[in-house]
mmCIF file of C-alpha atoms in Angstrom:
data_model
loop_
_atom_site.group_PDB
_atom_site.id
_atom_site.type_symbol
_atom_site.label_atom_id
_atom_site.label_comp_id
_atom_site.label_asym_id
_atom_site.label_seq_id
_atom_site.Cartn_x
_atom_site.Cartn_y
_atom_site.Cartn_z
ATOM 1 C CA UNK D 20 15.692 -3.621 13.722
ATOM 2 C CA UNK D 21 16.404 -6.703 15.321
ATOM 3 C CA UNK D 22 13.174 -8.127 15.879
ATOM 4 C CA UNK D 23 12.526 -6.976 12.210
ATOM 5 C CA UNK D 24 15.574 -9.280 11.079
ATOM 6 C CA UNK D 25 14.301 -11.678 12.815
ATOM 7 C CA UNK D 26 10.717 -11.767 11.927
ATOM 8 C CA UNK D 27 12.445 -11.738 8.286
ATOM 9 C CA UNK D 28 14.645 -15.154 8.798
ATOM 10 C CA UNK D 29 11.899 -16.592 10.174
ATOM 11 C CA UNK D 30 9.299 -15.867 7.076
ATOM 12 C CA UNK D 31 12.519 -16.876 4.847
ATOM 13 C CA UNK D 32 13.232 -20.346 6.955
ATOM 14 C CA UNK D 33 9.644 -20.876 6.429
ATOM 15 C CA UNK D 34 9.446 -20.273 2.406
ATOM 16 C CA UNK D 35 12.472 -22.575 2.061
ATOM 17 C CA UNK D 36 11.146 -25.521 3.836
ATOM 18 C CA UNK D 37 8.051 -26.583 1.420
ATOM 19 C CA UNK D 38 9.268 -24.911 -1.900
ATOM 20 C CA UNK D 39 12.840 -26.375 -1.645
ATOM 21 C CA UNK D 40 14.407 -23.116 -2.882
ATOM 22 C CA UNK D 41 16.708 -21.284 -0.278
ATOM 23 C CA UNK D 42 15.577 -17.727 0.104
ATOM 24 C CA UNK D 43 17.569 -15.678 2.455
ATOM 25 C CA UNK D 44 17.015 -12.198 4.344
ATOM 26 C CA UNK D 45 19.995 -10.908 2.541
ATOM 27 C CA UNK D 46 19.674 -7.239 4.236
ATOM 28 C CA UNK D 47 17.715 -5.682 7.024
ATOM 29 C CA UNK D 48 17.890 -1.520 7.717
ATOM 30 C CA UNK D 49 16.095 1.674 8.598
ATOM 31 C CA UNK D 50 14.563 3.173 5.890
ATOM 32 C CA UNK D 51 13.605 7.081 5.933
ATOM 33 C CA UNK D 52 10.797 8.045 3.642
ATOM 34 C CA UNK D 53 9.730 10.577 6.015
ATOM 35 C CA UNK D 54 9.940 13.795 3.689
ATOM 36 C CA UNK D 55 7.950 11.827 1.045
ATOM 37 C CA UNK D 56 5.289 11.496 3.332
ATOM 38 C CA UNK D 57 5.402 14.712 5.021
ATOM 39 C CA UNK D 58 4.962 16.228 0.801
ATOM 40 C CA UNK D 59 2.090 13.124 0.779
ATOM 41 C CA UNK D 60 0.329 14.528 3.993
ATOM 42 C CA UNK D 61 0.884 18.129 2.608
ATOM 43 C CA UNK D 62 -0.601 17.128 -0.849
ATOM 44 C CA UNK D 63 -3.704 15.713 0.836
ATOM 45 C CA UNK D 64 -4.376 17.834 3.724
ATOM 46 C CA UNK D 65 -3.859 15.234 6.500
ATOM 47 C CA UNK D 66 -2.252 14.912 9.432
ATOM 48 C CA UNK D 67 1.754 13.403 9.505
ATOM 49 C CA UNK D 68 2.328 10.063 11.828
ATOM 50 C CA UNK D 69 5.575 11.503 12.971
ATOM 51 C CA UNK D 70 6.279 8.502 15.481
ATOM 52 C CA UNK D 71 6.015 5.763 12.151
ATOM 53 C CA UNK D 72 9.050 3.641 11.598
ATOM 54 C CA UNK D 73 9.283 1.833 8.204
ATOM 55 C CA UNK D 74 12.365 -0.604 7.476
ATOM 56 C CA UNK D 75 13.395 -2.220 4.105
ATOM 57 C CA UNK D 76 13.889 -5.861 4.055
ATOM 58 C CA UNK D 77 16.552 -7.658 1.151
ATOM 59 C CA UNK D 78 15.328 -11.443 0.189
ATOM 60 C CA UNK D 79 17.412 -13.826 -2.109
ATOM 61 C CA UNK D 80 15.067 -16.037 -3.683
ATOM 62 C CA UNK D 81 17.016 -17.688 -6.611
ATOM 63 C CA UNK D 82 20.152 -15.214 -6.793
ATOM 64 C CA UNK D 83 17.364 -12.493 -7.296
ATOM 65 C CA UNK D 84 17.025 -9.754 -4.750
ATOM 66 C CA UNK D 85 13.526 -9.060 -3.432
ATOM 67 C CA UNK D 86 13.065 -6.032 -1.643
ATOM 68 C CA UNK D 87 9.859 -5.091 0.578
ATOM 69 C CA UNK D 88 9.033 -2.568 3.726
ATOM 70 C CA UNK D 89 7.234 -2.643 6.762
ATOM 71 C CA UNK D 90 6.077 -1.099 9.476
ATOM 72 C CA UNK D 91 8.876 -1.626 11.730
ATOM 73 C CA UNK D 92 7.089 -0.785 15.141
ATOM 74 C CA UNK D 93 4.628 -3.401 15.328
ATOM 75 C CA UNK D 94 4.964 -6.618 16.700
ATOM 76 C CA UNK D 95 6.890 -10.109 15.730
ATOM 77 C CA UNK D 96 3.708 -11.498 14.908
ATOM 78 C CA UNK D 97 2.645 -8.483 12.840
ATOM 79 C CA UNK D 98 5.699 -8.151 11.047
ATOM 80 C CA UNK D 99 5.895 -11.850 10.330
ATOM 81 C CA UNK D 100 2.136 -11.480 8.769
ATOM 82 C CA UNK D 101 3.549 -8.123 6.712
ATOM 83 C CA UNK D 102 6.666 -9.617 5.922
ATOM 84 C CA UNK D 103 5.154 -13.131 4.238
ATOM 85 C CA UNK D 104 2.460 -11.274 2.659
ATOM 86 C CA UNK D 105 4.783 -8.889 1.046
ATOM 87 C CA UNK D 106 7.543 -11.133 -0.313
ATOM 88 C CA UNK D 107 4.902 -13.513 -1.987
ATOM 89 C CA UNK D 108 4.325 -11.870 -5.413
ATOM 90 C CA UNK D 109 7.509 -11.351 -6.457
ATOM 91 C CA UNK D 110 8.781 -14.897 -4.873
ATOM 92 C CA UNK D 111 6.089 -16.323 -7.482
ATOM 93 C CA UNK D 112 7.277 -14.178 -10.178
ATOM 94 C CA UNK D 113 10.753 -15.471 -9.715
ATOM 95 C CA UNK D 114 9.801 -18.955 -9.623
ATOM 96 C CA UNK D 115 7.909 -19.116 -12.522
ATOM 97 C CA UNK D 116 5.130 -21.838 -12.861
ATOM 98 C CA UNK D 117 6.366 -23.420 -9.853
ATOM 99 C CA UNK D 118 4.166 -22.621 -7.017
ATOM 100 C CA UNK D 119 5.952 -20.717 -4.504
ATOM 101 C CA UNK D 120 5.177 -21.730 -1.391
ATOM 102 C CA UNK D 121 3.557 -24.815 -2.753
ATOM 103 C CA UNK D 122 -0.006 -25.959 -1.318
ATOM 104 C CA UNK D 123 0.256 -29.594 -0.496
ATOM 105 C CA UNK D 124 -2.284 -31.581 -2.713
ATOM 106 C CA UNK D 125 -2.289 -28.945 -5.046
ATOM 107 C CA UNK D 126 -0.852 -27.034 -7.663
ATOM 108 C CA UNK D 127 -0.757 -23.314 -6.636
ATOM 109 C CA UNK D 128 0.833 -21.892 -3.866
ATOM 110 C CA UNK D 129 -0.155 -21.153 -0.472
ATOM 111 C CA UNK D 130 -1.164 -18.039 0.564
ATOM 112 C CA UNK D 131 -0.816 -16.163 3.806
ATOM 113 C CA UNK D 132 -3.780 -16.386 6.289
ATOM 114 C CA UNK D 133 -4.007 -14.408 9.639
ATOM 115 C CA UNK D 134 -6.627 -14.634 12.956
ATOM 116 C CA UNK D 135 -6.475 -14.553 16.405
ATOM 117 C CA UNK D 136 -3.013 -12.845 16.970
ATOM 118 C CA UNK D 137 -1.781 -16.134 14.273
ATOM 119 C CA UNK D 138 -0.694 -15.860 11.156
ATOM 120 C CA UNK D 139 -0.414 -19.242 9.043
ATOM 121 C CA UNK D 140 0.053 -20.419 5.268
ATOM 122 C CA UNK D 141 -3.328 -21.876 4.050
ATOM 123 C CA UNK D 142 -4.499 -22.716 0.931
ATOM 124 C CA UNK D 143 -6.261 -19.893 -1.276
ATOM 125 C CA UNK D 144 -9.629 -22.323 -1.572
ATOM 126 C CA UNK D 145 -10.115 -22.380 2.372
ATOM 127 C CA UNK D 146 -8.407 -19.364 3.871
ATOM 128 C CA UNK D 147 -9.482 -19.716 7.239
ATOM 129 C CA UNK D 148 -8.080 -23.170 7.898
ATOM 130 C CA UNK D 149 -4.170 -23.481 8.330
ATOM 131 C CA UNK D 150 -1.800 -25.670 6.806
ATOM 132 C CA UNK D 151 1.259 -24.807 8.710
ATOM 133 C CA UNK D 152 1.523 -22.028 11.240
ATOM 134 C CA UNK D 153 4.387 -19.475 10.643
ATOM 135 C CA UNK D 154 3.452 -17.558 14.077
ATOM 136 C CA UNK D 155 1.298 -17.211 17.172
ATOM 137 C CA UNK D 156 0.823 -15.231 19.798
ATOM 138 C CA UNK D 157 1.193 -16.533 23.424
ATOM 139 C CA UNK D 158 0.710 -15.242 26.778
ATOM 140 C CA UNK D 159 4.409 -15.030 27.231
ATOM 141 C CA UNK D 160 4.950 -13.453 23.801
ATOM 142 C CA UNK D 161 5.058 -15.265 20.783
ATOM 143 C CA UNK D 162 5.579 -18.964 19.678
ATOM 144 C CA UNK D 163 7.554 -19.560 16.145
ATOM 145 C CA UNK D 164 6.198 -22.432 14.828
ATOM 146 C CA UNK D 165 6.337 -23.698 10.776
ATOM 147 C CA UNK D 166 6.192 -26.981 10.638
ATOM 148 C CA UNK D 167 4.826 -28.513 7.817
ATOM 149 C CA UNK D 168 2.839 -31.405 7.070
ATOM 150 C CA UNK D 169 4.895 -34.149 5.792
ATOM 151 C CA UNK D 170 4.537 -34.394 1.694
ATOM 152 C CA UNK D 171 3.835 -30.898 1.582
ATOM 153 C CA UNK D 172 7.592 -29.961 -0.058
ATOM 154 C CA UNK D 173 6.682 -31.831 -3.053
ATOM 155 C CA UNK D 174 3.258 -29.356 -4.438
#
Protein backbone atom coordinates (compact mmCIF):
# COMPACT_ATOMS: atom_id res chain seq x y z
CA UNK A 1 0.00 0.00 0.00
CA UNK A 2 2.77 2.20 0.28
CA UNK A 3 3.70 2.82 -3.11
CA UNK A 4 -0.15 3.23 -3.62
CA UNK A 5 -0.06 6.17 -0.95
CA UNK A 6 2.44 7.44 -2.53
CA UNK A 7 1.49 7.41 -6.10
CA UNK A 8 -1.75 9.13 -4.42
CA UNK A 9 0.25 12.28 -2.72
CA UNK A 10 1.95 12.64 -5.63
CA UNK A 11 -1.30 12.93 -8.13
CA UNK A 12 -2.74 15.20 -5.10
CA UNK A 13 0.65 17.53 -4.87
CA UNK A 14 0.21 17.75 -8.51
CA UNK A 15 -3.71 18.86 -8.65
CA UNK A 16 -2.91 21.48 -5.99
CA UNK A 17 -0.15 23.21 -7.70
CA UNK A 18 -2.06 24.76 -10.94
CA UNK A 19 -5.71 24.80 -9.53
CA UNK A 20 -4.69 26.49 -6.20
CA UNK A 21 -7.08 24.28 -4.19
CA UNK A 22 -5.36 21.86 -1.63
CA UNK A 23 -6.54 18.35 -2.24
CA UNK A 24 -5.15 15.79 0.04
CA UNK A 25 -4.90 11.80 0.01
CA UNK A 26 -6.92 11.79 3.12
CA UNK A 27 -6.92 7.74 3.34
CA UNK A 28 -5.13 4.92 1.65
CA UNK A 29 -6.21 0.91 2.42
CA UNK A 30 -6.83 -2.57 1.11
CA UNK A 31 -9.99 -2.99 -0.22
CA UNK A 32 -11.62 -6.65 -0.61
CA UNK A 33 -14.24 -6.93 -3.27
CA UNK A 34 -13.19 -10.34 -3.95
CA UNK A 35 -16.62 -12.24 -3.30
CA UNK A 36 -18.31 -9.63 -5.58
CA UNK A 37 -16.24 -10.64 -8.24
CA UNK A 38 -16.03 -14.22 -7.65
CA UNK A 39 -20.51 -13.88 -7.91
CA UNK A 40 -19.39 -11.46 -11.20
CA UNK A 41 -17.15 -14.30 -12.71
CA UNK A 42 -19.87 -16.89 -11.66
CA UNK A 43 -22.67 -14.74 -13.30
CA UNK A 44 -20.71 -14.59 -16.56
CA UNK A 45 -19.00 -17.79 -16.90
CA UNK A 46 -15.37 -16.54 -16.73
CA UNK A 47 -12.49 -17.26 -15.16
CA UNK A 48 -11.60 -15.40 -11.41
CA UNK A 49 -8.07 -13.29 -11.30
CA UNK A 50 -7.46 -14.63 -7.87
CA UNK A 51 -3.90 -12.88 -7.58
CA UNK A 52 -5.81 -9.07 -8.26
CA UNK A 53 -5.28 -6.53 -5.56
CA UNK A 54 -7.60 -3.45 -5.62
CA UNK A 55 -7.10 -0.55 -2.92
CA UNK A 56 -9.44 2.45 -2.16
CA UNK A 57 -7.95 5.81 -2.19
CA UNK A 58 -9.71 8.99 0.17
CA UNK A 59 -9.08 12.63 -1.59
CA UNK A 60 -10.07 16.01 0.11
CA UNK A 61 -10.71 18.34 -2.54
CA UNK A 62 -12.59 21.31 -0.87
CA UNK A 63 -13.62 19.57 2.58
CA UNK A 64 -15.34 16.97 0.21
CA UNK A 65 -14.18 13.40 0.28
CA UNK A 66 -13.45 11.76 -3.07
CA UNK A 67 -13.10 8.23 -3.08
CA UNK A 68 -11.64 6.03 -6.10
CA UNK A 69 -9.86 2.34 -6.53
CA UNK A 70 -7.16 0.90 -8.29
CA UNK A 71 -5.40 -1.77 -9.20
CA UNK A 72 -2.99 -1.87 -6.48
CA UNK A 73 -0.33 -4.29 -8.10
CA UNK A 74 0.80 -2.34 -10.91
CA UNK A 75 3.40 0.03 -11.02
CA UNK A 76 4.06 3.83 -9.62
CA UNK A 77 3.72 4.99 -12.97
CA UNK A 78 0.54 3.00 -13.61
CA UNK A 79 -1.07 3.86 -10.56
CA UNK A 80 -0.18 7.51 -10.90
CA UNK A 81 -1.94 7.33 -14.58
CA UNK A 82 -5.13 5.36 -12.72
CA UNK A 83 -5.07 7.44 -9.86
CA UNK A 84 -5.22 11.11 -11.87
CA UNK A 85 -7.56 9.74 -14.28
CA UNK A 86 -9.90 8.57 -11.66
CA UNK A 87 -10.06 11.53 -9.26
CA UNK A 88 -10.73 14.01 -12.23
CA UNK A 89 -14.56 13.89 -12.59
CA UNK A 90 -15.56 14.28 -9.38
CA UNK A 91 -12.58 16.98 -8.61
CA UNK A 92 -14.50 18.99 -11.50
CA UNK A 93 -17.78 18.34 -10.04
CA UNK A 94 -16.65 19.77 -6.78
CA UNK A 95 -15.17 22.74 -8.22
CA UNK A 96 -17.83 23.84 -10.14
CA UNK A 97 -17.16 26.06 -13.28
CA UNK A 98 -13.71 26.39 -12.26
CA UNK A 99 -11.57 24.20 -14.29
CA UNK A 100 -9.99 21.68 -12.23
CA UNK A 101 -6.78 21.19 -13.12
CA UNK A 102 -6.82 24.31 -15.17
CA UNK A 103 -5.23 24.27 -18.85
CA UNK A 104 -2.96 27.23 -19.10
CA UNK A 105 -4.28 29.60 -21.92
CA UNK A 106 -7.49 28.21 -21.57
CA UNK A 107 -10.59 27.77 -19.90
CA UNK A 108 -11.19 24.01 -19.26
CA UNK A 109 -9.18 21.79 -17.46
CA UNK A 110 -6.45 19.58 -18.31
CA UNK A 111 -6.85 16.21 -18.85
CA UNK A 112 -4.67 13.22 -18.21
CA UNK A 113 -2.47 11.99 -21.15
CA UNK A 114 -0.26 8.78 -21.07
CA UNK A 115 2.72 7.25 -23.66
CA UNK A 116 5.83 5.76 -23.47
CA UNK A 117 5.81 4.45 -19.80
CA UNK A 118 4.78 8.70 -19.07
CA UNK A 119 1.89 9.90 -17.98
CA UNK A 120 1.39 13.85 -18.21
CA UNK A 121 -1.53 16.55 -17.94
CA UNK A 122 -2.21 17.92 -21.51
CA UNK A 123 -4.75 19.82 -22.81
CA UNK A 124 -8.02 17.97 -24.18
CA UNK A 125 -7.46 19.83 -27.86
CA UNK A 126 -3.87 18.17 -28.31
CA UNK A 127 -3.67 15.06 -26.18
CA UNK A 128 -0.52 13.83 -27.26
CA UNK A 129 1.58 16.84 -26.36
CA UNK A 130 2.30 17.46 -22.53
CA UNK A 131 1.95 20.38 -20.51
CA UNK A 132 3.48 19.22 -17.34
CA UNK A 133 4.64 15.70 -16.66
CA UNK A 134 3.19 14.04 -13.47
CA UNK A 135 5.47 10.75 -14.09
CA UNK A 136 8.02 8.87 -16.15
CA UNK A 137 9.57 5.93 -16.31
CA UNK A 138 13.42 5.63 -16.10
CA UNK A 139 15.91 3.01 -16.37
CA UNK A 140 16.42 3.12 -12.67
CA UNK A 141 12.68 3.21 -11.94
CA UNK A 142 10.69 6.11 -12.12
CA UNK A 143 11.25 9.97 -12.14
CA UNK A 144 8.38 12.24 -10.30
CA UNK A 145 8.31 15.19 -12.06
CA UNK A 146 5.16 18.04 -12.14
CA UNK A 147 6.38 21.03 -12.75
CA UNK A 148 4.38 23.40 -14.35
CA UNK A 149 4.80 26.05 -16.73
CA UNK A 150 4.88 29.32 -15.10
CA UNK A 151 1.24 31.20 -15.53
CA UNK A 152 -0.35 28.01 -15.72
CA UNK A 153 -2.03 28.35 -11.89
CA UNK A 154 -4.03 31.16 -13.08
CA UNK A 155 -6.49 29.06 -16.13
Amino acid sequence: MAQVGGAAAHVAASLSRPSGVGVRVTAVRPHDDSDLRAQGASLLGMPLERDYAEAAVDFSIRGEVVRVFVNAQQGFVGLAGQLAHAVLDSGQEIMGSTPFPPCPGHAHPMTVGASAGRVFWCCPGAPDTATAVLVESGRAGHRRSSEWPSGSASG
